[in-house]
Coordinates of C-alpha atoms in Angstrom, one line a residue:
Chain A
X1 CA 54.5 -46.3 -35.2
X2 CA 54.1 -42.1 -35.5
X3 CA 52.4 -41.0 -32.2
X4 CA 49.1 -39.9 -34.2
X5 CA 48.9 -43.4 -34.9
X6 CA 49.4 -44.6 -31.6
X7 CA 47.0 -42.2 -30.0
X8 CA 44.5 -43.2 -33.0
X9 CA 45.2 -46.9 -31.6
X10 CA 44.9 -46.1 -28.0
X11 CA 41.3 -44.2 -28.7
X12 CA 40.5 -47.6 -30.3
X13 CA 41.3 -49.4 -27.7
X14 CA 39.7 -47.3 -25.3
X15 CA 36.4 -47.5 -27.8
X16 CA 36.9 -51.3 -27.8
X17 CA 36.7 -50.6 -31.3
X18 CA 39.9 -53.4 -31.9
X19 CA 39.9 -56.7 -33.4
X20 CA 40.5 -59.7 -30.6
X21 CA 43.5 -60.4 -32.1
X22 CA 45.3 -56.4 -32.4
X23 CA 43.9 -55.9 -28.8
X24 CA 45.6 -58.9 -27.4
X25 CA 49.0 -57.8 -29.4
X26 CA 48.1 -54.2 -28.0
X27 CA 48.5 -55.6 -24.4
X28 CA 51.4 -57.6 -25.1
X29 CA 53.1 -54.7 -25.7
X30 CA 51.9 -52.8 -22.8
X31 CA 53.3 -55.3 -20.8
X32 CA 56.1 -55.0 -22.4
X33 CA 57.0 -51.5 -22.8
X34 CA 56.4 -49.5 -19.1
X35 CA 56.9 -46.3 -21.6
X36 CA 53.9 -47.1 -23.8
X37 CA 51.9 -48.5 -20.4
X38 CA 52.6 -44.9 -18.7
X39 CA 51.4 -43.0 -21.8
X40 CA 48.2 -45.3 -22.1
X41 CA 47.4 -44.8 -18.5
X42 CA 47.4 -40.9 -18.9
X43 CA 45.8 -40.7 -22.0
X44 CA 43.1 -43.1 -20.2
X45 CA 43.0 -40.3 -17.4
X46 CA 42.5 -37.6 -20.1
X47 CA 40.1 -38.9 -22.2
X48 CA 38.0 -40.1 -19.2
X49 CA 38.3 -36.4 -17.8
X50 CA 37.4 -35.0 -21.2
X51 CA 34.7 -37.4 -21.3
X52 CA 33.5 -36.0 -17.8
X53 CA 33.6 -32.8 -19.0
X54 CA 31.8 -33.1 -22.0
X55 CA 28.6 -34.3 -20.2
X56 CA 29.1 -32.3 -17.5
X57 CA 28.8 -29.4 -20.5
X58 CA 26.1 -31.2 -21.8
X59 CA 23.8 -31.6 -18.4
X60 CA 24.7 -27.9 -17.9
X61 CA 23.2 -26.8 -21.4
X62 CA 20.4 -29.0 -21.0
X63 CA 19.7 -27.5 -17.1
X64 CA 19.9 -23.7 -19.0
X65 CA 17.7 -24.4 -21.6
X66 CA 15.1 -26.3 -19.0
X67 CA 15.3 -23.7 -16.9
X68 CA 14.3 -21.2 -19.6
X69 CA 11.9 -23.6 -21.1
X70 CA 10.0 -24.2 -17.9
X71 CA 9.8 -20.3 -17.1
X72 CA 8.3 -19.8 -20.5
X73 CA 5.6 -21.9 -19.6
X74 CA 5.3 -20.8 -16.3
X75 CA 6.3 -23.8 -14.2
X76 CA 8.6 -21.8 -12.1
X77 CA 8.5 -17.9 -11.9
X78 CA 11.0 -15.5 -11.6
X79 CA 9.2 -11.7 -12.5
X80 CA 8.6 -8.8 -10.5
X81 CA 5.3 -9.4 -9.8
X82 CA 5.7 -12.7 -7.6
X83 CA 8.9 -11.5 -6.0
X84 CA 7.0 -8.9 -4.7
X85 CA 4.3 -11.2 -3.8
X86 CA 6.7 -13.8 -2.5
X87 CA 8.2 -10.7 -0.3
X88 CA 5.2 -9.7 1.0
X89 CA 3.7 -13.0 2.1
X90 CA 7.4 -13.9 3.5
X91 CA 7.3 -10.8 5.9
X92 CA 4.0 -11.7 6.9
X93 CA 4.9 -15.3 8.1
X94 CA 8.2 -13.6 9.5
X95 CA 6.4 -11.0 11.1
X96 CA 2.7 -11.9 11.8
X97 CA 3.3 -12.5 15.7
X98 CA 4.7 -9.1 15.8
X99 CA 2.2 -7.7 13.8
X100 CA -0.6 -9.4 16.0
X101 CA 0.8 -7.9 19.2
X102 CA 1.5 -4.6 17.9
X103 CA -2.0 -4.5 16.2
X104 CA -3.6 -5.6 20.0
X105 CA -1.5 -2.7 21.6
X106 CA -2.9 -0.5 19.0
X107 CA -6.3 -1.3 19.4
X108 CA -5.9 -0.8 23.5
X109 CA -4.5 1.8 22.8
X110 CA -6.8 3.5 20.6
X111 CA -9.5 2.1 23.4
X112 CA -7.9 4.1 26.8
X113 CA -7.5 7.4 24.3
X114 CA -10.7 7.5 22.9
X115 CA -11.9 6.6 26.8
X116 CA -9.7 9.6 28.1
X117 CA -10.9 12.0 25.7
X118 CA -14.6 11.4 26.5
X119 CA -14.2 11.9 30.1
X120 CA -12.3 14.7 30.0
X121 CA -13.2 16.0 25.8
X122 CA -14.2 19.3 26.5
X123 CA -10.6 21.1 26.4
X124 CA -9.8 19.2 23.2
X125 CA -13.3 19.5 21.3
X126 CA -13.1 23.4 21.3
X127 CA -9.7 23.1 19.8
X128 CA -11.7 20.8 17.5
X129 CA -14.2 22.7 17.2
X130 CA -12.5 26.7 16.5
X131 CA -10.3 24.5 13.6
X132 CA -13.5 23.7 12.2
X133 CA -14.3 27.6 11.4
X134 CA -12.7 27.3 8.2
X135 CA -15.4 25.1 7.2
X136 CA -18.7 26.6 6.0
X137 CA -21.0 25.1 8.6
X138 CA -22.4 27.8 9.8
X139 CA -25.4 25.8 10.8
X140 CA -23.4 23.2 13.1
X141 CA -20.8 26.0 14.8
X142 CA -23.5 28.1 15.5
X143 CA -26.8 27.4 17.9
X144 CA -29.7 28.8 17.2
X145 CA -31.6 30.7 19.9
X146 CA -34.3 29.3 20.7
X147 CA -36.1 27.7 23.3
X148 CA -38.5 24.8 24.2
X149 CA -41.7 26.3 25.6
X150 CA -43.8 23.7 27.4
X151 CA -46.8 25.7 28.6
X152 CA -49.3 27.4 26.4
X153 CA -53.0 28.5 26.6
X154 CA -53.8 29.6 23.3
X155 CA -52.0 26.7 21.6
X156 CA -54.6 24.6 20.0
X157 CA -55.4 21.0 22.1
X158 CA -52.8 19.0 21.0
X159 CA -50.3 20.9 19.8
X160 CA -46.7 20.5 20.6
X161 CA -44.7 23.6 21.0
X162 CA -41.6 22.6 18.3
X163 CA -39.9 26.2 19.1
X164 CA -39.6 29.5 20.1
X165 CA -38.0 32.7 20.3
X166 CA -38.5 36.6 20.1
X167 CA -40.2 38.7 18.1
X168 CA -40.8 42.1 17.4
X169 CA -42.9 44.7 16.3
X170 CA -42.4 46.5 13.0
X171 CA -46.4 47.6 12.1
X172 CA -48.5 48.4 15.5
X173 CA -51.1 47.0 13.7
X174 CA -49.7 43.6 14.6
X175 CA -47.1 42.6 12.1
X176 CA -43.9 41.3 13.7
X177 CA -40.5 40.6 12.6
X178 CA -38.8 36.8 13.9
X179 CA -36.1 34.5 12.7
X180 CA -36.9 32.4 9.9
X181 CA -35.6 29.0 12.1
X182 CA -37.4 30.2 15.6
X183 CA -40.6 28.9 13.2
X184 CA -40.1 25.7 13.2
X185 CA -43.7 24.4 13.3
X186 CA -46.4 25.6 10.9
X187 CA -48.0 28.2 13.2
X188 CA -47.3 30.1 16.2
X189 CA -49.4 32.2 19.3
X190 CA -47.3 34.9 20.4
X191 CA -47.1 36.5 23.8
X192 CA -46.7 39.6 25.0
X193 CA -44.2 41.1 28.1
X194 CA -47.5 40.5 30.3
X195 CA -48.2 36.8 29.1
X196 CA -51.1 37.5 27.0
X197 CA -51.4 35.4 24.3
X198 CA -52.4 36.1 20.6
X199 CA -53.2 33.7 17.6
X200 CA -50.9 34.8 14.3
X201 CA -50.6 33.5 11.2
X202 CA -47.1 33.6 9.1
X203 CA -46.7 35.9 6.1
X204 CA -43.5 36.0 5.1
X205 CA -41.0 33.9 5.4
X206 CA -37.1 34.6 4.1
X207 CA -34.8 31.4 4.9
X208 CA -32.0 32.8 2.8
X209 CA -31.6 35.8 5.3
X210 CA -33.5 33.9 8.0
X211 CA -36.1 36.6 8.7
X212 CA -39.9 36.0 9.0
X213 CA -43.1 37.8 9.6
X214 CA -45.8 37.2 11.7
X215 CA -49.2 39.0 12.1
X216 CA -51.2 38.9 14.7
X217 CA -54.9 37.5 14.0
X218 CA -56.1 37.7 17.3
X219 CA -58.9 39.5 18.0
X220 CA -57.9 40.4 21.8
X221 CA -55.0 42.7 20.2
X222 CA -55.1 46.0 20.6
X223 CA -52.9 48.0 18.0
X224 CA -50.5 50.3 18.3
X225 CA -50.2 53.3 17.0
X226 CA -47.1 54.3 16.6
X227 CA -43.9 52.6 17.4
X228 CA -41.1 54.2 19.5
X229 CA -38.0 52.7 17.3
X230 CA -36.9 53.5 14.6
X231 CA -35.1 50.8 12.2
X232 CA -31.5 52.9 11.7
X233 CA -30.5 51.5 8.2
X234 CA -27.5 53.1 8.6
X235 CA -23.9 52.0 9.7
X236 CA -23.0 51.9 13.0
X237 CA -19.9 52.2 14.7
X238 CA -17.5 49.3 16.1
X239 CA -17.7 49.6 20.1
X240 CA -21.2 50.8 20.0
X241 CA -23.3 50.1 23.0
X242 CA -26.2 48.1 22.4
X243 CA -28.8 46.4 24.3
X244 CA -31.5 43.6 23.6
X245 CA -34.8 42.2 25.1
X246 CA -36.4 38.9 24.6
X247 CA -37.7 35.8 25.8
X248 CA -35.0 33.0 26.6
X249 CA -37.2 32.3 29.5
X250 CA -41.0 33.1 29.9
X251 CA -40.4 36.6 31.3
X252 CA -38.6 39.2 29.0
X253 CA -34.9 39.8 29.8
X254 CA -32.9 42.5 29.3
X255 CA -29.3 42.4 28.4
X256 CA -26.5 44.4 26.9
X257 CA -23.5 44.3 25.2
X258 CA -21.4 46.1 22.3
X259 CA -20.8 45.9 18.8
X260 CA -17.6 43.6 18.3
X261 CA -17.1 43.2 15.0
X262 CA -18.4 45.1 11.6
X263 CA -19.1 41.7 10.4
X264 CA -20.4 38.3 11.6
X265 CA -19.3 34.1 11.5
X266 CA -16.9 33.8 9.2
X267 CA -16.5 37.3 7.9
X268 CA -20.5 37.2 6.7
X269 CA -21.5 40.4 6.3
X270 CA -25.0 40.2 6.1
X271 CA -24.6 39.9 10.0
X272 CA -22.2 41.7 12.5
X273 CA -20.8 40.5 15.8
X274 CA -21.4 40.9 19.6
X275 CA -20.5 40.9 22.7
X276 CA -23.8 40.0 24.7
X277 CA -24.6 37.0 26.9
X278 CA -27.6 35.7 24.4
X279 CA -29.1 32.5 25.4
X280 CA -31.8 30.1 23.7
X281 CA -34.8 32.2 23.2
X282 CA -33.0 35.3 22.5
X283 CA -33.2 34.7 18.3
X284 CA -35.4 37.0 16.7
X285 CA -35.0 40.1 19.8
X286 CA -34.3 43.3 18.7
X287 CA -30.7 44.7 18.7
X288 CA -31.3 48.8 19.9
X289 CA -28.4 51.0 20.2
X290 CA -27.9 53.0 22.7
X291 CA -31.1 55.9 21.5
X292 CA -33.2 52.6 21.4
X293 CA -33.3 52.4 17.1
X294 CA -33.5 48.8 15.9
X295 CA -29.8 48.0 14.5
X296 CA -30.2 44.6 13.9
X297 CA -31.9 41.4 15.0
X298 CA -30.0 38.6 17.1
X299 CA -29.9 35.5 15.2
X300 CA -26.9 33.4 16.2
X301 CA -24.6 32.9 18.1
X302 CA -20.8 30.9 17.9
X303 CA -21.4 27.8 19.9
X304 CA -17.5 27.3 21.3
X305 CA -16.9 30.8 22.4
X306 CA -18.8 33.0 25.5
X307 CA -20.7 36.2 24.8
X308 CA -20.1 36.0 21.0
X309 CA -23.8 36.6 19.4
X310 CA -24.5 37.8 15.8
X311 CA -27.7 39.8 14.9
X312 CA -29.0 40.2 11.4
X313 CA -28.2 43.5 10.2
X314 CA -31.0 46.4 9.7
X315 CA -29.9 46.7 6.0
X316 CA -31.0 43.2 5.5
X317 CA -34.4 43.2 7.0
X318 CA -35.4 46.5 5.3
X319 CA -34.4 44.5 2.0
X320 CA -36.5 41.9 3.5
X321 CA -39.2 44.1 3.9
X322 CA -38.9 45.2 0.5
X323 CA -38.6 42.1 -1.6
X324 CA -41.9 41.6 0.5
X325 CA -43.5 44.6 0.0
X326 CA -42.7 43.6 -4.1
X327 CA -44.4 39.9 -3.5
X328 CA -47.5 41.8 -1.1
X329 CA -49.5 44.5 -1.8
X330 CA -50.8 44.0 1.9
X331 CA -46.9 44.5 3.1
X332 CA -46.4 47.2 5.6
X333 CA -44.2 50.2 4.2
X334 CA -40.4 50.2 5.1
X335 CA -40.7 54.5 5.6
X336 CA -43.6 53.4 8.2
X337 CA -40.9 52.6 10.4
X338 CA -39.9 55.9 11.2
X339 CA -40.3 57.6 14.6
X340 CA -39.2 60.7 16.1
X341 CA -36.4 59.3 18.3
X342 CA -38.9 59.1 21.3
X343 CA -36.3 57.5 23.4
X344 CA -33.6 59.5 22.5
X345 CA -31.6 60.9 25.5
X346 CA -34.1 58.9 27.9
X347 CA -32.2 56.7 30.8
X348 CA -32.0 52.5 30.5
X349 CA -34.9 51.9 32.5
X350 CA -37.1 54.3 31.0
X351 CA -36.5 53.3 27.6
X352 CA -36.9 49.6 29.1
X353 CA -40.3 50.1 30.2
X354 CA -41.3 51.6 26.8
X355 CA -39.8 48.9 25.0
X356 CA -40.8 46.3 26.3
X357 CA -44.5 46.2 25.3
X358 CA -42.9 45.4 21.6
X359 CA -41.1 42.8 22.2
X360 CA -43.0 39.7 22.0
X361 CA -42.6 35.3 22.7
X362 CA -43.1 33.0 19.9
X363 CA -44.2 29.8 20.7
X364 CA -43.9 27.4 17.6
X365 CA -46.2 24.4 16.9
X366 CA -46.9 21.9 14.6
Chain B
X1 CA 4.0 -47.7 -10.0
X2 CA 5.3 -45.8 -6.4
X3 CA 7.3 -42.7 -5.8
X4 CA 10.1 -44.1 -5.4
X5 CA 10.5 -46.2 -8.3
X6 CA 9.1 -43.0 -9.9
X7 CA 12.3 -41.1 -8.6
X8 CA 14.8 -43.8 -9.6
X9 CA 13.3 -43.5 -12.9
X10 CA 13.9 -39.9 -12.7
X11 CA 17.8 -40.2 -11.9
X12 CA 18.5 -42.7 -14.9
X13 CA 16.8 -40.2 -16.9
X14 CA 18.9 -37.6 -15.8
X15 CA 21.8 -40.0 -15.9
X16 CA 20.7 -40.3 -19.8
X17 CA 20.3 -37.0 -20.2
X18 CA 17.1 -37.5 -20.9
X19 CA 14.7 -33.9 -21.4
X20 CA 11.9 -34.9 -20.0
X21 CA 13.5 -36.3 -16.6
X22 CA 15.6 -33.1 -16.6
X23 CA 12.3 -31.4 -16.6
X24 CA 10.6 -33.2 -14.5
X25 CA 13.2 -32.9 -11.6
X26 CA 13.9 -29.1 -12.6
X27 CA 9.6 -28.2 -12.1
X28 CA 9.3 -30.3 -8.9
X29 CA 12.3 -28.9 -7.1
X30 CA 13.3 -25.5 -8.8
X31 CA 10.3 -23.8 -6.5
X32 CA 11.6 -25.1 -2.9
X33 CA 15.8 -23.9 -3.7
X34 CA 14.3 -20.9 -5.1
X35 CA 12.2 -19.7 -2.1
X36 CA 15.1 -20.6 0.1
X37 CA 18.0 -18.7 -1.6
X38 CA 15.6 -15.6 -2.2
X39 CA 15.1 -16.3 1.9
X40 CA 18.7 -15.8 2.9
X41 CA 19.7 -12.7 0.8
X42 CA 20.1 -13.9 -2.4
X43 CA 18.7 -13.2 -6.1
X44 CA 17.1 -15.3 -9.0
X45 CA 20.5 -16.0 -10.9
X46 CA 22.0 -16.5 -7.4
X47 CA 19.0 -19.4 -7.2
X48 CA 19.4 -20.6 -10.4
X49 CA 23.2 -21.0 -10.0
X50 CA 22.9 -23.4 -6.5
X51 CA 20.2 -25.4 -8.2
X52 CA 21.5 -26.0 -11.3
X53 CA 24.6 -27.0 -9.2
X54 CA 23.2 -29.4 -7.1
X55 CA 21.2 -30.8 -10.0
X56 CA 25.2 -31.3 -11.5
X57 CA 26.1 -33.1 -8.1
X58 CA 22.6 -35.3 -8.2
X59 CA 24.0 -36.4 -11.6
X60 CA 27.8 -36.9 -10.6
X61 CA 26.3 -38.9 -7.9
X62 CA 23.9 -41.0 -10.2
X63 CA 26.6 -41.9 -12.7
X64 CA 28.3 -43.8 -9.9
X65 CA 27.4 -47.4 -10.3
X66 CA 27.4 -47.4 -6.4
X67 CA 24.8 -45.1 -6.2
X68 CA 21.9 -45.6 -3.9
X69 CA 19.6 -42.5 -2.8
X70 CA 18.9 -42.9 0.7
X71 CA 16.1 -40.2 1.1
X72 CA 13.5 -38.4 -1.3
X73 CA 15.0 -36.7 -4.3
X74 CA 13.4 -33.4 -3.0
X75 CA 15.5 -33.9 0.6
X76 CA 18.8 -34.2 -1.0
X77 CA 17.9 -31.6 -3.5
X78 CA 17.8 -29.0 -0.6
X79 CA 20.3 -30.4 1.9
X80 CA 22.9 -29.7 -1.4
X81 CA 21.0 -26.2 -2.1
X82 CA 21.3 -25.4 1.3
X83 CA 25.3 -26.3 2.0
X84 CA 25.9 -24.5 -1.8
X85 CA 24.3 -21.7 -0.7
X86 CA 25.6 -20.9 2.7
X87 CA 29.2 -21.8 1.7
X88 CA 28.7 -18.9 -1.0
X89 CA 27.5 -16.6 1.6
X90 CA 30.1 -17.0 3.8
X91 CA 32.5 -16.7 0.3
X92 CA 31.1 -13.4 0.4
X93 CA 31.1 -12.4 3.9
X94 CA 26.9 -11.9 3.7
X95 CA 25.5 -12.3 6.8
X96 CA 23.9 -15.2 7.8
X97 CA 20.7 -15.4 9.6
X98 CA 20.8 -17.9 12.0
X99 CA 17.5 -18.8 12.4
X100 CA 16.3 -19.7 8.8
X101 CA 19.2 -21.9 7.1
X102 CA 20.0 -23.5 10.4
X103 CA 16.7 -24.7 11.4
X104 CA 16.2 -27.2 8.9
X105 CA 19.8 -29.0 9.5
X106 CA 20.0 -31.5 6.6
X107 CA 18.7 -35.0 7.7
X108 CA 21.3 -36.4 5.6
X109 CA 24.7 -36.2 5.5
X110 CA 25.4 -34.6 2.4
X111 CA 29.9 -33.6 3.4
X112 CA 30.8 -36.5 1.1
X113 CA 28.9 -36.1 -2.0
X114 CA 30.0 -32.2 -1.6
X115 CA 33.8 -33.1 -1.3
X116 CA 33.5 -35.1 -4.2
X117 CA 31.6 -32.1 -6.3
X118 CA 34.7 -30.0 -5.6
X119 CA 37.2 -32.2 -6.7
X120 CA 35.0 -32.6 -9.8
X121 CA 34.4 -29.2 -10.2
X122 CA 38.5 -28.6 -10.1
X123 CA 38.5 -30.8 -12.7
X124 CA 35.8 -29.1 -14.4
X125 CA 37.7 -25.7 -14.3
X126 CA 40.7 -27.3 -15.2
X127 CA 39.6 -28.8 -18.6
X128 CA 37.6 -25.4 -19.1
X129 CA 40.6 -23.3 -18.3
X130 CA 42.5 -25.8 -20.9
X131 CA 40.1 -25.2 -23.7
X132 CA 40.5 -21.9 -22.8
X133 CA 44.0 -21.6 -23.5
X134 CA 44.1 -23.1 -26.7
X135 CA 42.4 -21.5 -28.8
X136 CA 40.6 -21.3 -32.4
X137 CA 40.2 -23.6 -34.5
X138 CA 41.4 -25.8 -32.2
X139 CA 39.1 -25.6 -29.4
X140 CA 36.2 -25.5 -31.8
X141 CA 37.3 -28.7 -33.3
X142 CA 37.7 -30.4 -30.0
X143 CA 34.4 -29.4 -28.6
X144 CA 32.8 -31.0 -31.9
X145 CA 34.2 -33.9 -31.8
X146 CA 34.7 -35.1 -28.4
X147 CA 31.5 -33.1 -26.5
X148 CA 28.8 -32.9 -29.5
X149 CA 30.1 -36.1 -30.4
X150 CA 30.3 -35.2 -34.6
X151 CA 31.7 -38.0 -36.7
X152 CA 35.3 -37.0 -38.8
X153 CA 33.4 -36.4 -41.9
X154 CA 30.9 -33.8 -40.3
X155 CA 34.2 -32.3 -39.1
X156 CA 35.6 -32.3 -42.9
X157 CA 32.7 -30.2 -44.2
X158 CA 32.3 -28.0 -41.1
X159 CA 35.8 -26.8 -41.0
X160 CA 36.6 -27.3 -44.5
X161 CA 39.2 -29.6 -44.3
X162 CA 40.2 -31.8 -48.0
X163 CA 40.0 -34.7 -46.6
X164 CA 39.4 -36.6 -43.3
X165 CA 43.2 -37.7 -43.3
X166 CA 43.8 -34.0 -43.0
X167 CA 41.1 -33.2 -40.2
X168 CA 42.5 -36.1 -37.9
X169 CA 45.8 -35.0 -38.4
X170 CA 44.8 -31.5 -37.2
X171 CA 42.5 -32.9 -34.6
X172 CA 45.2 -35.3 -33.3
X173 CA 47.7 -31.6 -32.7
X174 CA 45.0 -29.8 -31.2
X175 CA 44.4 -32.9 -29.1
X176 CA 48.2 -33.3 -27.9
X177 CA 47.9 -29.7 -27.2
X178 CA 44.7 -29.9 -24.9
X179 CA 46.6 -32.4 -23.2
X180 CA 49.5 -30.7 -22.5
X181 CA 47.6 -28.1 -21.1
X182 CA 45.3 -29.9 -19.0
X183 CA 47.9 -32.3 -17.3
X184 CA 50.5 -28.7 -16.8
X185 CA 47.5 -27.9 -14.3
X186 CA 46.2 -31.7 -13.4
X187 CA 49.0 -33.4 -11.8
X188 CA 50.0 -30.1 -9.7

């Protein structure tokens, strides 16, 4: 028997593929021959291992192609999007006591700091604050001057005083100059340096360049005839001494300063700085230099800083008066405003008690 | 019918190779290995590889007429994972977190089934690295007719022989050959 046979015999036998008979010859001679019995034993071994290995192949094919199968469908996952989501939620559950605590500290801590800073805040809000002159907010860095006045005669029954402020004359006939924001209300009595009080009515109104006119209506006025300022419409020089009067309280106050800066908040130049202690009440007073001409008109002033006050320049309200004049044929004449320098070489006092008849309080009401 | 009559349905399924058992078992417990390999530093194909290995040593296991699975499917699913898994970390000298692998300590004892995968798998690497070795046409011949399980005349027309006398004779070389091979590593 060639070995090919044999082994063709053995898988037979293995198969149980034999007839009763050959099978029971087959183990006759197994018995018989310990040569043959060795070789059927390992060939048992092999084909049993081979057999192994063949379904082991088989399950291992069949677990690849599952696997593939069942992520086609979508029974188990394995794309970026859920790792990412798997990662995320698994640091949460790995991290969420942490994250709990550290979120309490947080908030405590955000608690005592904002609690520090409103009891002592000032120091840090001007920082705050001067940052926030980049921003064009003119209206929140910058207070406007005017006060609450409380007591009026000529105020109509009722009314409530909304503002006031200082005014001046430009017309002795009775026209004044004021900020545009000192009129908050829709009228206003004015008062002179003695208290008297005079009805006016509101003529012209600029909000772009915050100017306004007012002209007394009051029959107890008694007109001037001339004015003793002029209003200088040219430049004037940085360091120049100037001096204001107006109304931050009832009685007209007198204060001085110099020119600080050729041009006002945030480089407007429609305005220019200075250095004067201007309060409340002090918008719409007139800005003299030192010969007593009008340079300006204080309008505002930088809320985080001391003593810095800008006033409307002179330009600007003789382009006010002119763009009024074009509106009103009843406008008083810019060249009115032109006086012989009356005060001119005249000490601070003197020029004070002439000056002060001019100046006026505006009480704003609704 | 109850779960666990459901599961030893399963397991003669996956005895018999059946597709739909494989699937089965592959949905229900692919999720849970998954979650804990990705857990303990490792990837998707690292995942893949320790389930699909424990699924091999769930089979080895079931073939055994002995067999008798003492706790859920699932449980014994993961206790296997979870032994693969760190014994492939350590292989690779990745560190180990303590807390996560070692808090759920297998329930079951699992050390015998795994000593008994790695003597298979020997096996399994031996036979491979056999086939291996001996090359066309042989080992294409072989794999037809002893793992796909093609009769001799499929072999005659996919390899061309004449005749089938002539395609057993060949298959009967390559077979003595195989054999040489595999016992040259076996019985060391």
């Amino acid at each position: 028997m060639s070995e090919q046979l044999l082994i063709e015999s053995l898988e037979r036998y293995f198969n149980d593929e034999m007839l009763p008979e050959e099978k029971a010859y087959f183990e006759q001679m197994r018995l018989e021959n310990p040569e043959l019995d060795h070789m059927v034993v390992s060939h048992k071994i092999f084909m049993d291992k081979m057999a192994q290995f063949a379904e082991r192949k088989k399950l291992m094919t069949s677990l690849s192609s599952t696997h593939d199968h069942l992520l086609e469908k979508g029974s188990i996952a394995e794309d970026q999007k859920k790792i990412s989501k798997g990662k995320i939620v698994q640091l949460w559950h790995r991290y969420k006591k942490t994250t709990a605590i550290a979120a309490c500290i947080a908030g405590l801590t955000a608690l005592i700091i904002s609690g520090v800073i409103s009891t002592f805040g000032t120091a840090s809000r001007q920082t705050v604050e001067l940052l926030s002159r980049d921003i064009e907010q003119l209206k929140k860095t910058q207070d406007y001057q005017y006060s609450q006045i409380k007591e009026a005669t000529k105020l109509p029954e009722g009314a409530v005083v909304k503002s006031g402020g200082s005014a001046f004359l430009i017309d002795g006939k009775g026209l004044l100059l004021t900020n545009a924001h000192v009129l908050k209300g829709s009228s206003a009595v004015v008062a002179n340096d003695q208290g008297q009080e005079f009805k006016t009515s509101i003529v012209y109104v600029d909000h772009v360049k915050d100017l306004a006119i007012l002209k007394i209506t009051d029959s107890d006025y008694q007109p001037f005839k001339t004015l003793p300022y002029d209003l200088k419409s040219t430049n004037v020089s940085l360091g120049a001494d100037v001096f204001t009067l107006g109304y931050p309280r009832n009685d007209i106050t007198y204060n001085k300063g110099y020119l600080s800066a050729l041009s006002g908040f945030d480089g407007d130049t429609a305005t220019v700085q200075i250095s004067l202690l201007a309060n409340p009440g002090n918008s719409g007073g007139p800005v003299f230099n030192k010969y007593g001409d009008i340079i300006g008109i204080l309008s505002t002033r930088e809320a985080n800083a001391q003593g810095v006050t800008f006033a409307i320049k002179s330009q600007e309200i003789v382009q006010a008066l002119q763009s009024w004049q074009e509106k009103d044929t009843s406008a008083v004449n810019v060249s009115a405003l032109k006086s012989n320098h009356n005060l001119k070489g005249v000490n601070r006092e003197q020029q004070l008690t002439a000056l002060r008849q001019y100046v006026f309080n505006v009480k704003a009401y609704n | 019918m109850n779960s666990d009559q459901k599961e030893q349905q399963l397991l003669r399924g996956l005895v018999e190779n059946d597709t739909k058992a494989i699937q089965t078992i592959y949905a229900g417990n692919f999720s849970l290995i998954q979650a804990l390999v990705l857990n303990n530093n490792g990837s998707y194909d690292d995942a893949r590889d320790v389930f699909q290995e424990a699924m091999v040593i769930l089979y080895e296991k079931a073939c055994k007429s002995d067999f008798k699975l003492t706790c859920q499917l699932k449980t014994y699913l993961y206790a296997i994972s979870k032994r693969l898994w760190l014994k492939k970390l350590k292989h690779h000298g990745l560190f180990v977190s303590n807390t996560d692998l070692s808090i759920l300590e297998p329930v079951i004892a699992v050390e015998e089934d795994l000593e008994m995968a790695e003597k298979k798998d020997e096996e399994f690497q031996i036979m491979e690295s056999a086939f291996a070795k001996l090359g066309e046409p042989c080992k294409s011949l072989l794999e037809a007719f002893y793992i796909q399980k093609k009769s001799m005349a499929d072999l005659v027309e996919i390899f061309g022989y004449t005749n089938s006398d002539n395609a057993k004779t060949q298959k009967y070389k390559c077979l003595m050959r195989l054999k040489k091979l595999f016992f040259a590593q076996y019985s060391k």
